[in-house]
Amino acid sequence: MIITSLAPSHKNKDNQHKAIQSWRKHDTKIVSVNHISEIEELKNEYDVEFIEPDRTGWGIFGRHYVPASELLKVIRKEGSGLIINSDIIIKDLPKFGNNPVIFNRHDFIDTMDKSILFRSGFDAFYLRSEHCNLAETNLCLGQCHWDYWLPIMLMQNGLSIERPVDAHIFHKKHELQYSMLNWEKTSTIFSQETGIKGSNQSISQKAFSHITSRLINI
């Protein structure tokens, strides 16, 4: 199962369509978690299963971004799944075992043959239901720091996380979809939820260093 949260107003909507086309090659159920106000618009354009979250980030961001922990609820119910950002193309996937798996994407402009590894963030996570007993978060897909929160929380629960070294997922570059104001908001939330302290910049650096130093490359 592949789980995402489709963006109804993505500036590069074409990228979402191409991403979903690549997911279909893996013959698996595709689920998008969205607020009810967005589902009506999205279901006319995307042939996926929609699930309503129990809550969204409306009070923080003024839009119905979906907290990462709402996607974990789907995995707890279904047994396992790949959480992925909505515009990420899957070329292929490794064989999954019992450990969580984290993916770095490869960015490209015109063709995936000329892509560059994006090192400072993560765009997909394979998880089993037993990995998902984590606290709720206010960090949301479509905003920053949720991709640091998830591995940090998994590690705090004593889990080992694997990272494939081969290129499996790709992303066509586009303008940033978030503001610096929201980046600062998510940095503060991340610090409160994980206990990692410092300036906004140092919090991100500490988190990234902590995560990458403990990943198991496969």
XYZ file of N, CA, C and O in Angstrom:
872
model
N 0.840 -1.192 0.000
C 0.000 0.000 0.000
C 0.883 1.253 0.000
O 1.891 1.310 0.710
N 0.485 2.241 -0.804
C 1.169 3.534 -0.863
C 0.230 4.588 -0.291
O -0.937 4.667 -0.671
N 0.765 5.394 0.626
C -0.052 6.383 1.333
C 0.552 7.767 1.151
O 1.763 7.955 1.347
N -0.279 8.734 0.809
C 0.176 10.098 0.625
C -0.914 11.050 1.083
O -1.952 10.637 1.622
N -0.685 12.333 0.861
C -1.731 13.342 1.014
C -1.631 14.258 -0.199
O -0.721 15.089 -0.295
N -2.524 14.056 -1.151
C -2.487 14.825 -2.394
C -2.766 16.297 -2.126
O -3.591 16.637 -1.278
N -2.075 17.147 -2.859
C -2.257 18.587 -2.715
C -3.244 19.084 -3.761
O -2.966 18.986 -4.966
N -4.388 19.627 -3.352
C -5.366 20.096 -4.339
C -4.903 21.322 -5.112
O -5.389 21.599 -6.194
N -3.949 22.049 -4.541
C -3.498 23.284 -5.211
C -2.000 23.243 -5.487
O -1.328 24.260 -5.436
N -1.485 22.058 -5.767
C -0.061 21.923 -6.068
C 0.271 22.747 -7.312
O -0.394 22.641 -8.338
N 1.317 23.583 -7.203
C 1.682 24.454 -8.319
C 2.177 23.656 -9.522
O 2.176 24.158 -10.646
N 2.599 22.423 -9.263
C 3.083 21.570 -10.339
C 2.257 20.281 -10.351
O 2.769 19.189 -10.141
N 0.965 20.453 -10.613
C 0.012 19.343 -10.538
C 0.401 18.188 -11.443
O 0.152 17.030 -11.141
N 1.023 18.508 -12.555
C 1.461 17.480 -13.485
C 2.389 16.477 -12.803
O 2.372 15.277 -13.114
N 3.207 16.979 -11.884
C 4.140 16.108 -11.177
C 3.397 15.068 -10.331
O 3.842 13.921 -10.215
N 2.280 15.468 -9.737
C 1.492 14.524 -8.952
C 0.928 13.428 -9.848
O 0.948 12.246 -9.490
N 0.411 13.806 -11.011
C -0.144 12.812 -11.926
C 0.928 11.818 -12.371
O 0.677 10.600 -12.400
N 2.109 12.317 -12.690
C 3.183 11.425 -13.135
C 3.646 10.524 -11.994
O 3.994 9.359 -12.216
N 3.638 11.069 -10.772
C 4.014 10.257 -9.614
C 3.043 9.099 -9.440
O 3.451 7.938 -9.297
N 1.757 9.398 -9.472
C 0.751 8.349 -9.282
C 0.836 7.306 -10.391
O 0.692 6.103 -10.143
N 1.098 7.745 -11.618
C 1.275 6.788 -12.720
C 2.403 5.812 -12.413
O 2.308 4.613 -12.688
N 3.478 6.320 -11.817
C 4.611 5.444 -11.492
C 4.259 4.499 -10.353
O 4.741 3.356 -10.314
N 3.414 4.927 -9.427
C 3.018 4.060 -8.307
C 2.165 2.891 -8.797
O 2.239 1.787 -8.258
N 1.346 3.157 -9.807
C 0.430 2.115 -10.296
C 1.175 0.918 -10.872
O 0.647 -0.198 -10.907
N 2.387 1.123 -11.289
C 3.177 0.023 -11.844
C 3.486 -1.036 -10.790
O 3.899 -2.143 -11.114
N 3.299 -0.684 -9.527
C 3.619 -1.614 -8.442
C 2.388 -2.373 -7.962
O 2.465 -3.105 -6.965
N 1.282 -2.213 -8.669
C 0.080 -3.029 -8.445
C -0.300 -3.066 -6.967
O -0.448 -4.130 -6.357
N -0.469 -1.901 -6.397
C -0.793 -1.825 -4.979
C -1.871 -0.769 -4.749
O -2.086 0.110 -5.593
N -2.531 -0.858 -3.627
C -3.555 0.138 -3.292
C -2.892 1.484 -3.016
O -1.858 1.561 -2.363
N -3.525 2.547 -3.510
C -3.035 3.906 -3.282
C -4.071 4.648 -2.460
O -5.246 4.711 -2.827
N -3.628 5.215 -1.351
C -4.513 5.920 -0.422
C -4.017 7.350 -0.251
O -2.817 7.584 -0.082
N -4.933 8.307 -0.292
C -4.608 9.698 0.005
C -5.445 10.155 1.190
O -6.671 9.989 1.201
N -4.784 10.719 2.184
C -5.463 11.212 3.383
C -5.688 12.717 3.218
O -4.722 13.479 3.102
N -6.943 13.113 3.162
C -7.293 14.515 2.918
C -8.531 14.921 3.696
O -9.428 14.102 3.936
N -8.586 16.205 4.045
C -9.777 16.763 4.679
C -10.953 16.665 3.709
O -10.794 16.751 2.493
N -12.144 16.518 4.269
C -13.351 16.335 3.464
C -13.557 17.468 2.469
O -14.048 17.267 1.353
N -13.148 18.671 2.826
C -13.331 19.819 1.934
C -12.468 19.715 0.679
O -12.741 20.365 -0.325
N -11.419 18.893 0.721
C -10.544 18.728 -0.436
C -10.905 17.495 -1.264
O -10.618 17.449 -2.468
N -11.520 16.515 -0.640
C -11.765 15.240 -1.312
C -12.672 15.407 -2.523
O -12.447 14.799 -3.578
N -13.688 16.233 -2.413
C -14.634 16.407 -3.523
C -13.924 16.882 -4.777
O -14.204 16.413 -5.889
N -12.986 17.818 -4.610
C -12.226 18.318 -5.752
C -11.255 17.258 -6.265
O -11.158 17.016 -7.475
N -10.560 16.602 -5.354
C -9.516 15.666 -5.745
C -10.057 14.402 -6.407
O -9.455 13.876 -7.340
N -11.198 13.908 -5.924
C -11.690 12.622 -6.442
C -12.134 12.716 -7.893
O -12.238 11.691 -8.579
N -12.398 13.920 -8.381
C -12.750 14.099 -9.789
C -11.525 14.029 -10.698
O -11.663 13.946 -11.918
N -10.353 14.085 -10.081
C -9.129 14.140 -10.878
C -8.202 12.953 -10.635
O -7.398 12.610 -11.507
N -8.287 12.333 -9.455
C -7.368 11.255 -9.094
C -8.149 10.001 -8.705
O -9.004 10.043 -7.810
N -7.837 8.904 -9.341
C -8.507 7.641 -9.073
C -7.738 6.881 -7.985
O -7.006 5.922 -8.255
N -7.882 7.342 -6.744
C -7.263 6.706 -5.587
C -8.313 6.593 -4.489
O -9.398 7.183 -4.576
N -7.992 5.848 -3.443
C -8.896 5.760 -2.298
C -8.609 6.927 -1.349
O -7.452 7.194 -1.028
N -9.654 7.619 -0.921
C -9.482 8.746 -0.007
C -9.935 8.375 1.401
O -10.937 7.672 1.586
N -9.179 8.858 2.385
C -9.502 8.665 3.796
C -9.468 10.032 4.479
O -8.547 10.829 4.232
N -10.445 10.303 5.299
C -10.472 11.559 6.050
C -9.657 11.431 7.327
O -9.778 10.430 8.035
N -8.820 12.413 7.643
C -8.068 12.378 8.895
C -8.937 12.810 10.068
O -9.972 13.457 9.884
N -8.517 12.455 11.267
C -9.226 12.914 12.468
C -8.981 14.393 12.722
O -9.806 15.070 13.340
N -7.857 14.896 12.233
C -7.540 16.310 12.423
C -6.560 16.753 11.343
O -5.962 15.911 10.653
N -6.420 18.067 11.185
C -5.484 18.629 10.209
C -4.699 19.769 10.873
O -4.905 20.099 12.031
N -3.809 20.379 10.092
C -3.001 21.482 10.591
C -3.614 22.846 10.343
O -2.906 23.853 10.324
N -4.947 22.899 10.207
C -5.613 24.164 9.894
C -5.279 25.260 10.906
O -4.997 26.409 10.529
N -5.315 24.938 12.185
C -5.087 25.957 13.216
C -3.673 26.507 13.225
O -3.438 27.609 13.733
N -2.728 25.767 12.651
C -1.327 26.206 12.618
C -0.990 26.884 11.300
O -0.352 27.935 11.273
N -1.431 26.278 10.196
C -1.018 26.742 8.868
C -2.115 27.445 8.080
O -1.852 27.992 7.016
N -3.357 27.390 8.574
C -4.463 28.011 7.843
C -4.889 27.221 6.627
O -5.644 27.712 5.786
N -4.399 25.982 6.519
C -4.792 25.061 5.449
C -4.843 23.651 6.029
O -4.234 23.368 7.056
N -5.539 22.772 5.331
C -5.762 21.436 5.871
C -4.629 20.473 5.537
O -4.853 19.376 5.003
N -3.387 20.880 5.862
C -2.292 19.930 5.760
C -2.535 18.798 6.762
O -3.101 19.001 7.832
N -2.083 17.592 6.404
C -2.380 16.415 7.219
C -1.157 16.024 8.050
O -0.068 15.799 7.501
N -1.305 15.931 9.374
C -0.185 15.508 10.230
C 0.308 14.114 9.860
O -0.478 13.230 9.494
N 1.611 13.909 9.967
C 2.201 12.613 9.622
C 1.597 11.485 10.442
O 1.440 10.358 9.939
N 1.226 11.760 11.686
C 0.669 10.701 12.537
C -0.687 10.217 12.047
O -1.104 9.098 12.366
N -1.392 11.021 11.250
C -2.660 10.561 10.670
C -2.421 9.471 9.619
O -3.254 8.582 9.439
N -1.285 9.534 8.931
C -0.947 8.494 7.965
C -0.490 7.223 8.670
O -0.712 6.116 8.176
N 0.123 7.374 9.840
C 0.526 6.201 10.617
C -0.694 5.390 11.048
O -0.633 4.161 11.152
N -1.805 6.075 11.293
C -3.040 5.371 11.679
C -3.496 4.419 10.571
O -4.012 3.333 10.850
N -3.309 4.839 9.327
C -3.695 3.991 8.194
C -2.828 2.731 8.177
O -3.325 1.614 7.966
N -1.536 2.884 8.426
C -0.642 1.730 8.426
C -0.972 0.795 9.583
O -0.946 -0.436 9.424
N -1.290 1.359 10.742
C -1.655 0.506 11.879
C -2.865 -0.365 11.541
O -2.958 -1.508 11.964
N -3.769 0.186 10.747
C -4.966 -0.561 10.359
C -4.677 -1.573 9.260
O -5.193 -2.699 9.274
N -3.821 -1.192 8.301
C -3.601 -2.013 7.110
C -2.476 -3.039 7.281
O -2.425 -4.021 6.562
N -1.549 -2.787 8.193
C -0.468 -3.743 8.438
C 0.897 -3.274 7.995
O 1.904 -3.505 8.673
N 0.979 -2.595 6.849
C 2.251 -2.048 6.359
C 1.949 -1.080 5.227
O 0.854 -1.098 4.654
N 2.921 -0.235 4.905
C 2.705 0.706 3.814
C 3.889 1.620 3.613
O 4.786 1.721 4.459
N 3.891 2.281 2.461
C 4.927 3.246 2.108
C 4.322 4.640 2.141
O 3.448 4.966 1.332
N 4.747 5.455 3.090
C 4.341 6.868 3.136
C 5.263 7.633 2.198
O 6.485 7.506 2.276
N 4.672 8.450 1.320
C 5.482 9.134 0.314
C 4.889 10.493 -0.012
O 3.667 10.676 0.012
N 5.744 11.472 -0.292
C 5.270 12.775 -0.737
C 4.590 12.638 -2.094
O 4.947 11.785 -2.912
N 3.620 13.502 -2.344
C 2.675 13.279 -3.450
C 3.257 13.473 -4.843
O 2.613 13.096 -5.828
N 4.459 14.050 -4.963
C 5.023 14.276 -6.299
C 6.304 13.479 -6.527
O 7.118 13.825 -7.374
N 6.460 12.388 -5.789
C 7.667 11.572 -5.892
C 7.419 10.389 -6.829
O 6.486 9.606 -6.639
N 8.275 10.252 -7.824
C 8.199 9.158 -8.784
C 8.959 7.949 -8.232
O 10.088 8.081 -7.756
N 8.318 6.796 -8.288
C 8.972 5.552 -7.880
C 9.466 4.826 -9.132
O 8.680 4.463 -10.007
N 10.770 4.619 -9.195
C 11.340 3.828 -10.290
C 11.197 2.344 -9.982
O 10.734 1.562 -10.807
N 11.637 1.952 -8.800
C 11.473 0.584 -8.317
C 11.619 0.616 -6.802
O 11.932 1.652 -6.225
N 11.370 -0.515 -6.167
C 11.459 -0.588 -4.712
C 12.238 -1.832 -4.318
O 12.159 -2.871 -4.986
N 12.994 -1.742 -3.225
C 13.701 -2.926 -2.740
C 12.727 -3.884 -2.063
O 11.562 -3.544 -1.814
N 13.208 -5.055 -1.743
C 12.404 -5.996 -0.965
C 12.429 -5.550 0.492
O 13.488 -5.323 1.060
N 11.247 -5.396 1.080
C 11.172 -4.907 2.457
C 11.211 -6.068 3.439
O 10.653 -7.150 3.199
N 11.875 -5.821 4.572
C 11.941 -6.806 5.636
C 11.175 -6.336 6.855
O 10.111 -5.726 6.738
N 11.743 -6.552 8.023
C 11.063 -6.216 9.278
C 11.385 -4.823 9.796
O 10.689 -4.316 10.666
N 12.455 -4.205 9.283
C 12.859 -2.881 9.766
C 12.192 -1.765 8.970
O 11.853 -1.946 7.792
N 12.020 -0.589 9.587
C 11.603 0.583 8.810
C 12.646 0.908 7.744
O 13.843 0.646 7.944
N 12.197 1.468 6.637
C 13.107 1.846 5.547
C 12.849 3.311 5.190
O 11.695 3.735 5.060
N 13.924 4.068 5.027
C 13.837 5.499 4.705
C 14.510 5.730 3.356
O 15.476 5.054 3.017
N 13.984 6.661 2.576
C 14.499 6.903 1.228
C 14.895 8.368 1.037
O 14.127 9.275 1.376
N 16.076 8.577 0.442
C 16.439 9.876 -0.135
C 15.999 9.885 -1.594
O 16.157 8.888 -2.297
N 15.489 11.012 -2.039
C 15.089 11.128 -3.442
C 16.276 11.586 -4.292
O 17.299 12.055 -3.771
N 16.100 11.473 -5.599
C 17.050 12.023 -6.564
C 16.316 13.081 -7.378
O 15.279 12.805 -7.987
N 16.846 14.296 -7.384
C 16.224 15.422 -8.087
C 16.682 15.469 -9.542
O 17.844 15.216 -9.858
N 15.740 15.839 -10.420
C 16.098 16.032 -11.822
C 15.325 17.223 -12.381
O 14.310 17.648 -11.818
N 15.812 17.753 -13.493
C 15.151 18.877 -14.162
C 14.417 18.381 -15.411
O 13.221 18.598 -15.569
N 15.130 17.704 -16.294
C 14.520 17.240 -17.547
C 14.346 15.727 -17.598
O 13.321 15.235 -18.052
N 15.349 15.010 -17.152
C 15.308 13.555 -17.255
C 15.909 12.900 -16.016
O 16.878 13.421 -15.446
N 15.349 11.763 -15.622
C 15.848 11.063 -14.439
C 17.253 10.522 -14.638
O 17.947 10.215 -13.668
N 17.679 10.414 -15.890
C 19.038 9.938 -16.172
C 20.094 10.937 -15.711
O 21.263 10.583 -15.563
N 19.660 12.184 -15.522
C 20.590 13.226 -15.060
C 20.085 13.785 -13.732
O 19.745 14.960 -13.614
N 20.032 12.921 -12.746
C 19.505 13.318 -11.439
C 20.630 13.454 -10.411
O 21.725 12.901 -10.587
N 20.329 14.194 -9.350
C 21.295 14.428 -8.273
C 20.651 14.040 -6.953
O 19.499 14.399 -6.679
N 21.386 13.314 -6.131
C 20.887 12.887 -4.832
C 20.559 14.088 -3.951
O 21.372 14.987 -3.797
N 19.356 14.117 -3.404
C 18.954 15.138 -2.441
C 19.272 14.586 -1.056
O 18.620 13.658 -0.576
N 20.269 15.153 -0.393
C 20.811 14.571 0.834
C 20.143 15.057 2.109
O 20.186 14.365 3.130
N 19.546 16.234 2.090
C 19.166 16.867 3.354
C 17.726 16.620 3.781
O 17.247 17.230 4.731
N 17.018 15.743 3.080
C 15.647 15.440 3.470
C 15.253 14.061 2.997
O 15.988 13.406 2.245
N 14.070 13.616 3.434
C 13.599 12.273 3.114
C 12.167 12.368 2.597
O 11.385 13.179 3.077
N 11.842 11.539 1.634
C 10.545 11.669 0.959
C 9.687 10.420 0.995
O 8.555 10.455 0.524
N 10.207 9.331 1.536
C 9.401 8.105 1.607
C 9.876 7.244 2.771
O 11.069 7.205 3.087
N 8.913 6.573 3.392
C 9.188 5.696 4.532
C 8.345 4.433 4.417
O 7.116 4.531 4.297
N 8.990 3.283 4.470
C 8.245 2.033 4.570
C 8.144 1.655 6.042
O 9.162 1.604 6.756
N 6.918 1.388 6.499
C 6.685 1.065 7.900
C 5.715 -0.099 8.018
O 4.829 -0.285 7.179
N 5.879 -0.877 9.076
C 4.936 -1.914 9.446
C 4.115 -1.407 10.622
O 4.507 -0.446 11.300
N 2.983 -2.041 10.865
C 2.077 -1.554 11.918
C 2.757 -1.455 13.270
O 2.511 -0.527 14.046
N 3.660 -2.404 13.562
C 4.318 -2.397 14.873
C 5.308 -1.249 15.032
O 5.759 -0.963 16.139
N 5.661 -0.579 13.928
C 6.555 0.579 14.003
C 5.809 1.863 14.349
O 6.442 2.869 14.671
N 4.494 1.851 14.242
C 3.718 3.092 14.192
C 3.092 3.512 15.514
O 2.208 4.375 15.534
N 3.530 2.938 16.609
C 3.009 3.340 17.915
C 3.781 4.557 18.420
O 4.542 4.495 19.393
N 3.588 5.661 17.740
C 4.289 6.908 18.037
C 3.301 7.952 18.533
O 2.102 7.869 18.263
N 3.815 8.946 19.230
C 2.977 10.057 19.688
C 2.433 10.819 18.482
O 2.998 10.770 17.384
N 1.339 11.521 18.694
C 0.797 12.358 17.621
C 1.713 13.557 17.399
O 2.420 13.995 18.302
N 1.686 14.064 16.180
C 2.501 15.219 15.832
C 1.652 16.287 15.159
O 0.610 15.989 14.562
N 2.115 17.532 15.239
C 1.507 18.632 14.486
C 2.289 18.929 13.210
O 1.983 19.899 12.509
N 3.296 18.120 12.918
C 4.084 18.292 11.703
C 3.390 17.567 10.558
O 2.998 16.407 10.694
N 3.275 18.250 9.440
C 2.382 17.801 8.363
C 3.102 17.588 7.037
O 4.075 18.295 6.729
N 2.603 16.650 6.244
C 3.062 16.517 4.872
C 2.734 17.810 4.130
O 1.678 18.413 4.327
N 3.652 18.223 3.275
C 3.483 19.488 2.575
C 4.158 20.642 3.269
O 4.295 21.728 2.715
N 4.601 20.395 4.523
C 5.388 21.362 5.274
C 6.695 20.692 5.699
O 6.966 19.548 5.324
N 7.499 21.399 6.470
C 8.845 20.907 6.793
C 8.887 20.136 8.110
O 7.971 20.193 8.914
N 9.984 19.428 8.273
C 10.400 18.762 9.515
C 9.647 17.481 9.866
O 10.089 16.758 10.751
N 8.545 17.168 9.172
C 7.910 15.887 9.466
C 8.837 14.741 9.073
O 8.830 13.679 9.713
N 9.658 14.946 8.040
C 10.556 13.888 7.576
C 11.755 13.701 8.493
O 12.478 12.698 8.379
N 11.980 14.650 9.416
C 12.972 14.461 10.478
C 12.294 13.891 11.727
O 12.861 13.073 12.435
N 11.082 14.355 11.981
C 10.352 13.881 13.167
C 10.160 12.370 13.137
O 10.404 11.684 14.139
N 9.763 11.835 11.995
C 9.426 10.413 11.918
C 10.631 9.522 12.232
O 10.540 8.642 13.106
N 11.796 9.699 11.575
C 12.931 8.841 11.936
C 13.437 9.068 13.360
O 13.851 8.113 14.027
N 13.385 10.312 13.833
C 13.810 10.578 15.218
C 12.938 9.805 16.191
O 13.419 9.148 17.128
N 11.623 9.835 15.983
C 10.710 9.144 16.887
C 10.876 7.630 16.798
O 10.796 6.921 17.811
N 11.107 7.114 15.592
C 11.364 5.686 15.443
C 12.622 5.281 16.200
O 12.657 4.251 16.885
N 13.668 6.099 16.080
C 14.922 5.807 16.775
C 14.762 5.912 18.286
O 15.340 5.124 19.045
N 13.976 6.895 18.739
C 13.728 7.019 20.168
C 12.978 5.811 20.710
O 13.065 5.505 21.906
N 12.261 5.108 19.833
C 11.572 3.872 20.212
C 12.470 2.639 20.088
O 12.001 1.507 20.247
N 13.751 2.881 19.780
C 14.706 1.779 19.728
C 14.745 1.019 18.424
O 15.328 -0.072 18.356
N 14.160 1.583 17.358
C 14.119 0.890 16.071
C 15.329 1.228 15.204
O 15.818 2.364 15.216
N 15.810 0.243 14.474
C 16.873 0.449 13.494
C 16.233 0.756 12.146
O 15.282 0.083 11.742
N 16.762 1.761 11.439
C 16.183 2.194 10.171
C 17.170 1.931 9.046
O 18.337 2.331 9.115
N 16.693 1.287 8.006
C 17.524 0.994 6.844
C 17.324 2.059 5.766
O 16.236 2.610 5.626
N 18.409 2.325 5.011
C 18.331 3.274 3.894
C 18.987 2.660 2.660
O 20.178 2.362 2.678
N 18.226 2.474 1.576
C 18.827 1.951 0.350
C 19.828 2.941 -0.237
O 19.597 4.158 -0.224
N 20.940 2.427 -0.750
C 21.937 3.300 -1.369
C 21.652 3.507 -2.855
O 22.117 4.486 -3.441
N 20.880 2.605 -3.458
C 20.539 2.763 -4.873
C 19.435 3.812 -5.053
O 18.700 4.116 -4.109
N 19.319 4.326 -6.262
C 18.303 5.339 -6.577
C 16.966 4.652 -6.858
O 16.828 3.949 -7.862
N 16.010 4.860 -5.969
C 14.690 4.253 -6.126
C 13.588 5.279 -6.386
O 12.619 4.973 -7.065
N 13.730 6.481 -5.801
C 12.673 7.479 -5.955
C 13.251 8.771 -6.523
O 14.385 9.142 -6.241
N 12.407 9.469 -7.325
C 12.871 10.641 -8.057
C 11.866 11.788 -7.917
O 10.682 11.569 -7.661
N 12.373 13.006 -8.133
C 11.558 14.208 -7.941
C 11.948 15.260 -8.969
O 13.130 15.609 -9.090
N 10.968 15.723 -9.715
C 11.229 16.814 -10.666
C 11.244 18.133 -9.917
O 10.294 18.475 -9.218
N 12.327 18.865 -10.044
C 12.524 20.087 -9.261
C 11.483 21.147 -9.609
O 11.063 21.283 -10.753
N 11.088 21.903 -8.584
C 10.145 23.006 -8.754
C 10.400 24.026 -7.662
O 11.214 23.797 -6.750
N 9.718 25.151 -7.736
C 9.869 26.176 -6.702
C 9.376 25.636 -5.355
O 8.493 24.780 -5.290
N 9.963 26.168 -4.270
C 9.557 25.747 -2.935
C 8.078 26.018 -2.703
O 7.542 27.033 -3.139
N 7.418 25.089 -1.995
C 5.981 25.205 -1.743
C 5.691 25.720 -0.325
O 4.537 25.827 0.055
N 6.735 26.010 0.442
C 6.523 26.471 1.817
C 7.219 27.816 2.015
O 8.123 28.182 1.262
N 6.800 28.543 3.051
C 7.393 29.840 3.354
C 8.402 29.696 4.492
O 8.356 28.731 5.265
N 9.301 30.664 4.624
C 10.267 30.644 5.728
C 9.552 30.782 7.064
O 9.993 30.224 8.073
N 8.427 31.506 7.074
C 7.650 31.630 8.317
C 7.173 30.255 8.769
O 7.289 29.907 9.961
N 6.660 29.458 7.844
C 6.205 28.122 8.208
C 7.368 27.197 8.530
O 7.234 26.297 9.362
N 8.516 27.397 7.885
C 9.711 26.619 8.234
C 10.092 26.865 9.686
O 10.426 25.937 10.426
N 10.019 28.128 10.105
C 10.336 28.457 11.496
C 9.298 27.869 12.447
O 9.636 27.376 13.531
N 8.025 27.888 12.044
C 6.972 27.276 12.866
C 7.236 25.790 13.059
O 7.155 25.264 14.178
N 7.541 25.108 11.957
C 7.733 23.661 12.058
C 9.000 23.321 12.827
O 9.056 22.299 13.517
N 10.008 24.178 12.740
C 11.226 23.959 13.525
C 10.922 24.024 15.015
O 11.398 23.187 15.796
N 10.110 24.989 15.407
C 9.728 25.130 16.813
C 8.910 23.925 17.277
O 9.146 23.377 18.361
N 7.948 23.508 16.457
C 7.128 22.337 16.801
C 8.006 21.100 16.920
O 7.873 20.309 17.861
N 8.924 20.925 15.972
C 9.827 19.775 15.981
C 10.642 19.740 17.265
O 10.796 18.686 17.897
N 11.160 20.895 17.670
C 11.942 20.976 18.904
C 11.109 20.590 20.118
O 11.556 19.827 20.988
N 9.891 21.093 20.179
C 9.005 20.784 21.301
C 8.670 19.298 21.363
O 8.599 18.712 22.445
N 8.480 18.688 20.208
C 8.021 17.297 20.175
C 9.140 16.279 20.331
O 8.902 15.156 20.788
N 10.371 16.650 19.956
C 11.476 15.689 20.007
C 12.457 15.961 21.138
O 13.242 15.081 21.490
N 12.436 17.187 21.678
C 13.376 17.533 22.738
C 14.719 18.016 22.230
O 15.629 18.280 23.030
N 14.876 18.150 20.904
C 16.122 18.671 20.339
C 16.076 20.196 20.401
O 15.189 20.821 19.823
N 17.018 20.799 21.090
C 17.001 22.240 21.361
C 18.069 22.981 20.560
O 19.054 22.396 20.105
N 17.868 24.296 20.416
C 18.835 25.147 19.751
C 18.137 26.181 18.899
O 16.917 26.348 18.962
N 18.916 26.901 18.094
C 18.331 27.830 17.129
C 17.642 27.016 16.042
O 17.871 25.809 15.900
N 16.787 27.668 15.258
C 16.086 26.944 14.201
C 17.050 26.221 13.269
O 16.830 25.070 12.896
N 18.149 26.897 12.914
C 19.111 26.289 12.000
C 19.838 25.136 12.667
O 20.014 24.059 12.081
N 20.246 25.329 13.923
C 21.012 24.268 14.592
C 20.137 23.058 14.909
O 20.626 21.930 14.933
N 18.846 23.288 15.152
C 17.933 22.168 15.408
C 17.905 21.242 14.201
O 18.015 20.016 14.330
N 17.766 21.801 13.012
C 17.733 20.992 11.795
C 19.055 20.260 11.592
O 19.079 19.077 11.217
N 20.166 20.958 11.837
C 21.476 20.338 11.655
C 21.694 19.197 12.639
O 22.196 18.124 12.267
N 21.301 19.412 13.897
C 21.439 18.360 14.907
C 20.588 17.152 14.554
O 21.033 16.009 14.677
N 19.357 17.418 14.132
C 18.443 16.326 13.799
C 18.987 15.518 12.625
O 19.006 14.279 12.666
N 19.432 16.207 11.574
C 19.936 15.523 10.395
C 21.163 14.686 10.735
O 21.284 13.528 10.300
N 22.062 15.250 11.525
C 23.265 14.523 11.932
C 22.904 13.293 12.757
O 23.462 12.202 12.558
N 21.949 13.459 13.670
C 21.515 12.358 14.524
C 20.929 11.230 13.675
O 21.236 10.049 13.889
N 20.094 11.583 12.703
C 19.442 10.580 11.863
C 20.462 9.846 11.007
O 20.537 8.612 11.008
N 21.260 10.611 10.247
C 22.141 9.982 9.259
C 23.238 9.152 9.909
O 23.719 8.177 9.317
N 23.655 9.514 11.110
C 24.713 8.764 11.777
C 24.245 7.387 12.242
O 25.062 6.507 12.533
N 22.926 7.192 12.284
C 22.382 5.938 12.808
C 21.671 5.084 11.751
O 21.197 3.991 12.061
N 21.597 5.580 10.524
C 20.956 4.790 9.469
C 21.823 3.613 9.049
O 23.050 3.691 9.085
N 21.193 2.531 8.677
C 21.888 1.350 8.180
C 21.747 1.333 6.664
O 20.653 1.124 6.124
N 22.832 1.596 5.950
C 22.783 1.596 4.493
C 22.713 0.172 3.962
O 23.453 -0.714 4.410
N 21.797 -0.037 3.014
C 21.605 -1.379 2.458
C 21.717 -1.338 0.932
O 21.612 -0.300 0.322
